[in-house]
Coordinates of N, CA and C in Angstrom, one line a residue:
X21 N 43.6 181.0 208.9 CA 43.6 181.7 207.6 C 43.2 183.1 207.8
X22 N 44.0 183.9 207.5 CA 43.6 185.1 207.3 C 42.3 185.9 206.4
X23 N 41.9 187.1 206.3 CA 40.9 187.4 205.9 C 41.1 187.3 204.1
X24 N 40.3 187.7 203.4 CA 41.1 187.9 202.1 C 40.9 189.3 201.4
X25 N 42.1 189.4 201.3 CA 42.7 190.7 201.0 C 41.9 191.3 199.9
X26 N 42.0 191.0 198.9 CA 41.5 191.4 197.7 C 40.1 191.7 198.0
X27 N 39.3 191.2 198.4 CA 37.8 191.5 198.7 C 38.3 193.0 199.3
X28 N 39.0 193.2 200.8 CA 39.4 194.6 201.3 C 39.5 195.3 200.0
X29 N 40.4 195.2 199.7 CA 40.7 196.4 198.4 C 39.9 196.8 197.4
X30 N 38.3 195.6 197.3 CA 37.5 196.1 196.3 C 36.8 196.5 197.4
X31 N 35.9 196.7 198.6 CA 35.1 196.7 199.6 C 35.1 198.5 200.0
X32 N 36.5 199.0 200.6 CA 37.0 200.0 200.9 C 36.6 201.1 200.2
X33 N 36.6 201.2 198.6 CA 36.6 202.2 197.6 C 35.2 202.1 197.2
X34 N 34.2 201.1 197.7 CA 32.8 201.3 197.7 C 32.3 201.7 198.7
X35 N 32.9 201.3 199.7 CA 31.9 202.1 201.2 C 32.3 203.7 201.1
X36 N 33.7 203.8 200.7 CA 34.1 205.5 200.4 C 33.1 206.4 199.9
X37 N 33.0 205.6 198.2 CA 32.0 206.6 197.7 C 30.4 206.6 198.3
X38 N 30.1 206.0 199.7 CA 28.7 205.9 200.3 C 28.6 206.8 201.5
X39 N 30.2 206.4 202.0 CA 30.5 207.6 203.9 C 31.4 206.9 204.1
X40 N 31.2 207.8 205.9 CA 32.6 207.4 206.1 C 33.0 206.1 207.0
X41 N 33.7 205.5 207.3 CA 33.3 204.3 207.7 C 34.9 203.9 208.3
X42 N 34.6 202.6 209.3 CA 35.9 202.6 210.1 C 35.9 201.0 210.0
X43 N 37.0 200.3 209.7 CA 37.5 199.3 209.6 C 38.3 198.5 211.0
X44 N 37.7 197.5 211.5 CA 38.0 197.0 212.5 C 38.2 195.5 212.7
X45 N 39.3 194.9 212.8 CA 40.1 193.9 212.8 C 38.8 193.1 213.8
X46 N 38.2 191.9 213.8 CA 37.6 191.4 214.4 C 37.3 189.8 214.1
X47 N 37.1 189.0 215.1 CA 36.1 187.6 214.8 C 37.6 186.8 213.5
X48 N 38.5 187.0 213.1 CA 39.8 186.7 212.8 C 39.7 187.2 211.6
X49 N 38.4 188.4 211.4 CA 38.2 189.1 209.8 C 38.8 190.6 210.4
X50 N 37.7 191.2 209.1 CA 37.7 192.7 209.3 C 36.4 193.0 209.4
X51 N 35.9 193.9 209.9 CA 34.5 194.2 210.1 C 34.7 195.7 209.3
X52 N 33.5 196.3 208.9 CA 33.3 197.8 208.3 C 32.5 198.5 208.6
X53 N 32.7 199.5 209.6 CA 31.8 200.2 210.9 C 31.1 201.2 210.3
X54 N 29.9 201.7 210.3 CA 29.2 202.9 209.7 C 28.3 203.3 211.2
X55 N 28.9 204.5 211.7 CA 28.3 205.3 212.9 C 28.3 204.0 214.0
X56 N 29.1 202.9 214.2 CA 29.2 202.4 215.2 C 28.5 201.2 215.3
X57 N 28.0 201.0 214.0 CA 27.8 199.7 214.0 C 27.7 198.8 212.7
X58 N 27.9 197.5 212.7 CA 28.9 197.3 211.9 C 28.1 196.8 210.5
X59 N 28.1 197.5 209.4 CA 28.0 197.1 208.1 C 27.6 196.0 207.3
X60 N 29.2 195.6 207.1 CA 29.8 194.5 206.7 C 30.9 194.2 207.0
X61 N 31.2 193.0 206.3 CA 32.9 192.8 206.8 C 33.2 191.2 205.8
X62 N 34.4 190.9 206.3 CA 34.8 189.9 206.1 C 35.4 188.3 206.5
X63 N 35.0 187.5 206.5 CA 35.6 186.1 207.3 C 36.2 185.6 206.3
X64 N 37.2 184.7 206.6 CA 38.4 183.9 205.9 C 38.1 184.7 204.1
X65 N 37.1 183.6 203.5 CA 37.2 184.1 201.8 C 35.6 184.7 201.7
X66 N 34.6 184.8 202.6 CA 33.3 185.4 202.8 C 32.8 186.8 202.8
X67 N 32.2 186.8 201.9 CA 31.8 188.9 202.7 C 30.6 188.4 203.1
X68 N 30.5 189.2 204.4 CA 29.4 189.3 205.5 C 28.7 190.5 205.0
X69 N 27.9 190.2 205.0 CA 26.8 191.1 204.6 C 25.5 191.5 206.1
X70 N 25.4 192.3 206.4 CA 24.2 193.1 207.8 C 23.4 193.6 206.9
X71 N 21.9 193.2 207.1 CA 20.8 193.5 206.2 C 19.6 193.1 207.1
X72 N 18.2 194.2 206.7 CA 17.6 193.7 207.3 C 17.3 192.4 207.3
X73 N 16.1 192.2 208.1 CA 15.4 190.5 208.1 C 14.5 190.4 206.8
X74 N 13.8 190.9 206.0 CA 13.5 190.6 205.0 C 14.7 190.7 203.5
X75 N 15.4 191.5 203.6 CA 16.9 191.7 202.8 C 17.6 190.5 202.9
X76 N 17.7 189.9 203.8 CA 18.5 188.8 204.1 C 17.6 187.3 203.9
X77 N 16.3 187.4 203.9 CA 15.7 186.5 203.3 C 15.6 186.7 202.3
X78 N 15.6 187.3 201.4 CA 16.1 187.2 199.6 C 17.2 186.9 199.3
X79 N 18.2 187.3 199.9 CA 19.8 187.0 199.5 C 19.6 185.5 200.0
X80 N 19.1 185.3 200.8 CA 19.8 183.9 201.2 C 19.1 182.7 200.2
X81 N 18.2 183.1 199.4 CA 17.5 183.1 198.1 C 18.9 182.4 196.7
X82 N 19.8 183.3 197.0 CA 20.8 183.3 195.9 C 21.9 182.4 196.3
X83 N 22.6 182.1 195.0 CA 23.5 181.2 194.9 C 24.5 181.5 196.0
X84 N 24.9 180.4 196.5 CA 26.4 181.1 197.3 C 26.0 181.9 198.4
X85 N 25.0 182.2 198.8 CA 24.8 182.7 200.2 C 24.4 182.3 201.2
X86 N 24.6 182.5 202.4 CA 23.9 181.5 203.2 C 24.2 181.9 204.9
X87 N 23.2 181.5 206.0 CA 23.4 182.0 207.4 C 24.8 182.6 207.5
X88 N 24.9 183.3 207.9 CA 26.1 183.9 208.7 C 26.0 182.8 210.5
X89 N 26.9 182.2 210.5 CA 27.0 181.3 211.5 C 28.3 180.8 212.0
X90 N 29.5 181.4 212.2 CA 30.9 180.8 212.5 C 30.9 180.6 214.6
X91 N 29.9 180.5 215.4 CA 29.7 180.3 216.4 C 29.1 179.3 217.0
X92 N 28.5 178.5 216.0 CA 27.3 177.5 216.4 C 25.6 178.4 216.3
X93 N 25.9 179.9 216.5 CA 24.5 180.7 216.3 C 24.8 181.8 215.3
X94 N 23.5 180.8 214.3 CA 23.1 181.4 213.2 C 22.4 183.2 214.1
X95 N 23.0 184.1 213.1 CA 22.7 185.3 213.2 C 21.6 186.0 212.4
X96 N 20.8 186.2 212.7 CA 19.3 187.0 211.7 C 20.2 188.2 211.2
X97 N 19.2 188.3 210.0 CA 19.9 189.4 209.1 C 21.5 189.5 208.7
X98 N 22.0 188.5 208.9 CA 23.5 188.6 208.5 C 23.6 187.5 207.4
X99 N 24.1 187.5 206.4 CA 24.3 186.7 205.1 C 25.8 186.6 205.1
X100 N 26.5 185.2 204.8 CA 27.6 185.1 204.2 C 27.8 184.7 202.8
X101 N 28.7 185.3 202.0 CA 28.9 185.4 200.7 C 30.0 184.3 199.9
X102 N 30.0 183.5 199.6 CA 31.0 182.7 198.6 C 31.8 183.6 197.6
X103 N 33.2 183.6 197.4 CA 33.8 184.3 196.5 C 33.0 184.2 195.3
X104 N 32.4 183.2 194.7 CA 31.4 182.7 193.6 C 30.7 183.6 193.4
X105 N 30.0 184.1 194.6 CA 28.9 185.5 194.3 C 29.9 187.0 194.3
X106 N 30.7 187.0 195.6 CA 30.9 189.1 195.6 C 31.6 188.8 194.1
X107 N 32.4 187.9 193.3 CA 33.7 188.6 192.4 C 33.0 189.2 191.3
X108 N 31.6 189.2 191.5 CA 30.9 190.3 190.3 C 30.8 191.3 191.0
X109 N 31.2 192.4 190.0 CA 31.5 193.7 190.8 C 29.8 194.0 190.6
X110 N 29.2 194.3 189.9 CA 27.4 194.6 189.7 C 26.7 194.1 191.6
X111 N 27.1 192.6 191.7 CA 26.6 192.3 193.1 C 27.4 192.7 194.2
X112 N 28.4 193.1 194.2 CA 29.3 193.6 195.3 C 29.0 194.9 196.0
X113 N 28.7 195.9 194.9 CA 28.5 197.1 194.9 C 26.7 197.2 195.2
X114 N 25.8 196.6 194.5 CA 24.7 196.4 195.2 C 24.0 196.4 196.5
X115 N 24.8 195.0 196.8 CA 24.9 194.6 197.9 C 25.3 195.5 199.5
X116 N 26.7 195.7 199.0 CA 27.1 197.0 200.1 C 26.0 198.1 200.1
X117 N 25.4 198.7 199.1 CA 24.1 199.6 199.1 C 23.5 199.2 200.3
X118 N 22.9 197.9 199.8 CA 22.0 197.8 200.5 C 22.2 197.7 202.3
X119 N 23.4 197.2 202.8 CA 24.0 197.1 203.8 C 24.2 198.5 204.5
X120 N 24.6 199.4 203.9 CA 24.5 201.0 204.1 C 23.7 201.0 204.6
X121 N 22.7 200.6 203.6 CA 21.0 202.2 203.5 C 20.1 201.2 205.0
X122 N 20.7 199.5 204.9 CA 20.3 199.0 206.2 C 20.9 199.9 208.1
X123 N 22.4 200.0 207.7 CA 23.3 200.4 208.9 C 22.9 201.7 208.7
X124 N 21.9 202.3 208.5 CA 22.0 204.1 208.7 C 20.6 204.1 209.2
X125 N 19.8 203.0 209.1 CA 18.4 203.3 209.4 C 18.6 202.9 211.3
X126 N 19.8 202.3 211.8 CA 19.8 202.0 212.9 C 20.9 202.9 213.5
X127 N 20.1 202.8 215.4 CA 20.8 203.9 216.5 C 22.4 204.5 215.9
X128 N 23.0 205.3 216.2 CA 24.1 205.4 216.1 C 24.8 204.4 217.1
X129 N 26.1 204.0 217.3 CA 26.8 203.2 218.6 C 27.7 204.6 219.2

């Protein structure tokens, strides 16, 4: 299954208005690069969310969210999203905030 499209098309025109950011085909999603390392992104119908370790213990708090794990190893600080939660645009746009203001407090790549 490919990634889902529609999440891309809302995802893009939010990271725009934050910087500038690079888009990278990955893991059978898309990933969303800020200075080299990576954001957010997407798996089959999921948005991945990169947040700190206390950010990611509140989200994983909320409906529809939960480990980021498609390896067998759950990942700290990475949240996966249920279409259920991003299709509100209020938590979509949020969310990406918070995944920014997380990816800019870290090294460049």
């Amino acid at each position: 299954m490919a990634y889902n499209q529609e999440l891309a098309e809302r995802i893009r025109p939010l990271l725009a208005e934050m910087t500038e950011f690079d888009e990278k085909k990955m893991f059978g999603g898309v990933g969303y690069m800020v200075k080299g390392n990576m954001c957010c992104g997407i798996y089959k119908d999921s948005l991945i969310l990169r947040l700190s370790i206390e950010m990611a213990e509140q989200a994983l708090q909320l409906e529809h969210c939960r480990v980021f794990d498609i390896t067998g190893r759950p990942m700290k600080g990475w949240v996966m999203v249920a279409p259920e939660a991003w299709g509100d645009d209020l938590f979509l746009k949020t969310w990406l905030k918070n995944c920014y203001n997380y990816c800019i407090s870290l090294p460049p790549k």
